[in-house]
Amino acid sequence: MLQALSAVPADAGAYGFLNALCQSLLDHNLNLQWAWYAFPINGRPLLPYQEFGIQQRPYITEEPQDPCYQALNNNTTLTYALDNPDCPEWLQALRPQLAEIIIVPFGIEEQKALGVVGSSEPGYFARVGTDFFSAFAYMGDMIMSLQRQSRRDPLTGLYNRMELDERLERALDHADHHQRLLGVAMLDIDNFKDINGQLGRLGGDQVLVEFSQRLQKNLRKEDMLLRMSSDEFVLLFEDMERWADLEVIMERIRQSLDQSFSINQQNLTIQVSIGVTVYPLDDVKPREIIHHADLALHQAKRQKDQKAQFYTLYDPSSIYDPNTPQLIARRQHYHALLDQHVITFYQPIIHIPSGRIFKVEALARLVENGKILETGEFLPWLNAEDRRALSCQVLEQAALQWRLWQDSGQTVAIAVNFEPQDLLLEEVILFIENILNRYQMAPEQLFIEVLEGDEFLDYASAKVQLGRLKALGVRISLDDLGTAYASLLRLKDYPFDAVKLDQAFSRHLESRPRDLHFLASMLEMANGLGVELIVEGIENNEVLAAVSALGIRYVQGYVLSRPITAHDISQRFLSQKLPIQSNESSLLVAFARFLVLAKGLRAVLQSMPQSINVQMTCDNLSCPLYPLLDTIPSLRGKREQLQQVITDISERQLSHEYNLEFYDHLTADILSLMASHITATM
């Protein structure tokens, strides 16, 4: 399948993966002649995409006798013979070339989709088993999930900033058409940083999840809650007939938040600040409406101790504009602090097999009145020029620290973040070269981390500038891989040495073990491209052990270390290795190990089945996973079937192709059962 994926055009986007899958499925199985998916894209009805094989455009109707409609409506995999007397007209045209089709529905929440595969052999799907094609649906599900993740916050499941523009546009049209009011509110949690400090990051995440769930429960079905950033949310209140409707909604929210939250056996009272504007009283463009709600939010925070009302309504006569002297002064304040008050913290990236540090990521901190500020507290106040100057300061401090470590006999590579647009500037490339020379820094010890973004990789000059850095000997890392999905297909066109997978794909592995499939695919792709894959966001030992079992070698996250001073890096990481425990009792780790084992064994069964030592391979006592898997009764029968099919393949019983298909079917079943068991025990 990777060969098919490598042929996908660079700009094919996420759905290019499904194109490759459909084509690969037909290329590798002579019985299959037709494959396609249908998705509800951009709010349109279900439409066919990624069609390969027979040149017959699929046509999906809502007629009860249409098999596609039946499969969707019943959410059940359906095998349909084309000699059926009730066969729809659009399928009858396929009879000379197809005997039957299998229709596999899938989808996320209210969005339904389906995959269809056609065979020229009657009874083919009964012979190989319909469950084998669950992988076909799984890939469609995965693409929908990735597309959903680009518009959904992975922690709370709420829609994010990317969804807001489209939803707000529709809400404004609806308000105009039906002569209704539309309320837009910006909300954030007061002193959320202190809550994070008190409960830890995981506790803070739990607060955000429970806070979101409580808000959702107290909204009307017409309302929408979106998460914009860490503790900042947007609420859309549609279909309000009168002003009193807003008062009722806000009072319901207030009462729900008056009740304390119980987090880690601690009772917590959460206070919020809310800014609200109402259309068409505030009759401006969509982006300005959000801006006005944001202005009202900032007004609410400034008047927190004075106001009696739960929220602040946008009032242009009393609310500060961003260009007022007060806010300009705030920006100038942080700009001035950049001169003398920037310090650098470092977060280690660990090489799992050795337990040694691979490199450290240099992260900016700002000192204000003796308090150390994280980037989220001051970066939004900086303009592009200030942010570029900040990156250059961090680079210089990091290079100096590298020289100090080097002179004391300690060597470690350092990664420094630059915004993509900065690297298009000649002055930045020259500055990096000057720093290398000034501190006599080994260029291969410097990683420039580039935040992934579609626009940067679209510039012709981007490849040239990255090539210049490579010519200096500097190594280049693509940060937050996966936030702009099409970049996956363009990695081969750029000189990256490492890619860092966005933490959205790792932070929730305990509750979504199937995401390990995606990590395994990314690892295989990275290995094929000859780049190192770094997985960030590793926050507990079980997930660390699972990604290690998967074969991932480089990780970063709070379970290893928060960002710390250079002195602490020297004491804790440069002089000793970190013990990485395997956690043999974890089913999540067993899932990862079985995933790797099943894939490796399949390759041997396909190319050299006679080399398999059946007795040892199928011996329960020789299997390190047996004691744990044997605790799940539903797996026992599947495991015995798998042992039998391995024996049949090695002894060349029945059709080799059939046995391999059955092997795939069984391994997929076992992984699915394991994932369900993991999720059920959360």
XYZ file of C-alpha atoms in Angstrom, residues 34 73 86 93 120 125 128 139 222 226 239 243 252 269 283 302 314 320 341 468 475 530 586 596 605 620 637 647 672:
29
model
C -14.644 -2.005 -8.579
C -30.044 3.022 7.089
C -35.003 -5.940 -7.453
C -25.470 -1.926 -15.961
C -16.612 -10.716 -10.538
C -17.439 -12.276 -0.188
C -13.343 -14.698 2.250
C -9.398 3.504 6.437
C -29.782 25.174 18.594
C -16.481 25.635 20.265
C -32.854 31.134 16.835
C -33.701 39.458 24.142
C -28.716 28.551 32.970
C -15.000 26.381 42.053
C -24.569 44.339 12.234
C -10.793 44.149 33.372
C -20.413 44.558 23.642
C -11.434 49.298 24.456
C 14.295 39.549 30.103
C 20.681 26.457 2.107
C 19.444 19.584 10.486
C 14.799 8.060 5.959
C -0.591 -3.472 30.086
C 3.925 -5.240 15.111
C 3.957 -15.885 5.531
C 1.410 -20.729 23.846
C -11.144 -18.875 19.857
C -0.111 -23.872 10.139
C -10.580 -4.918 17.342
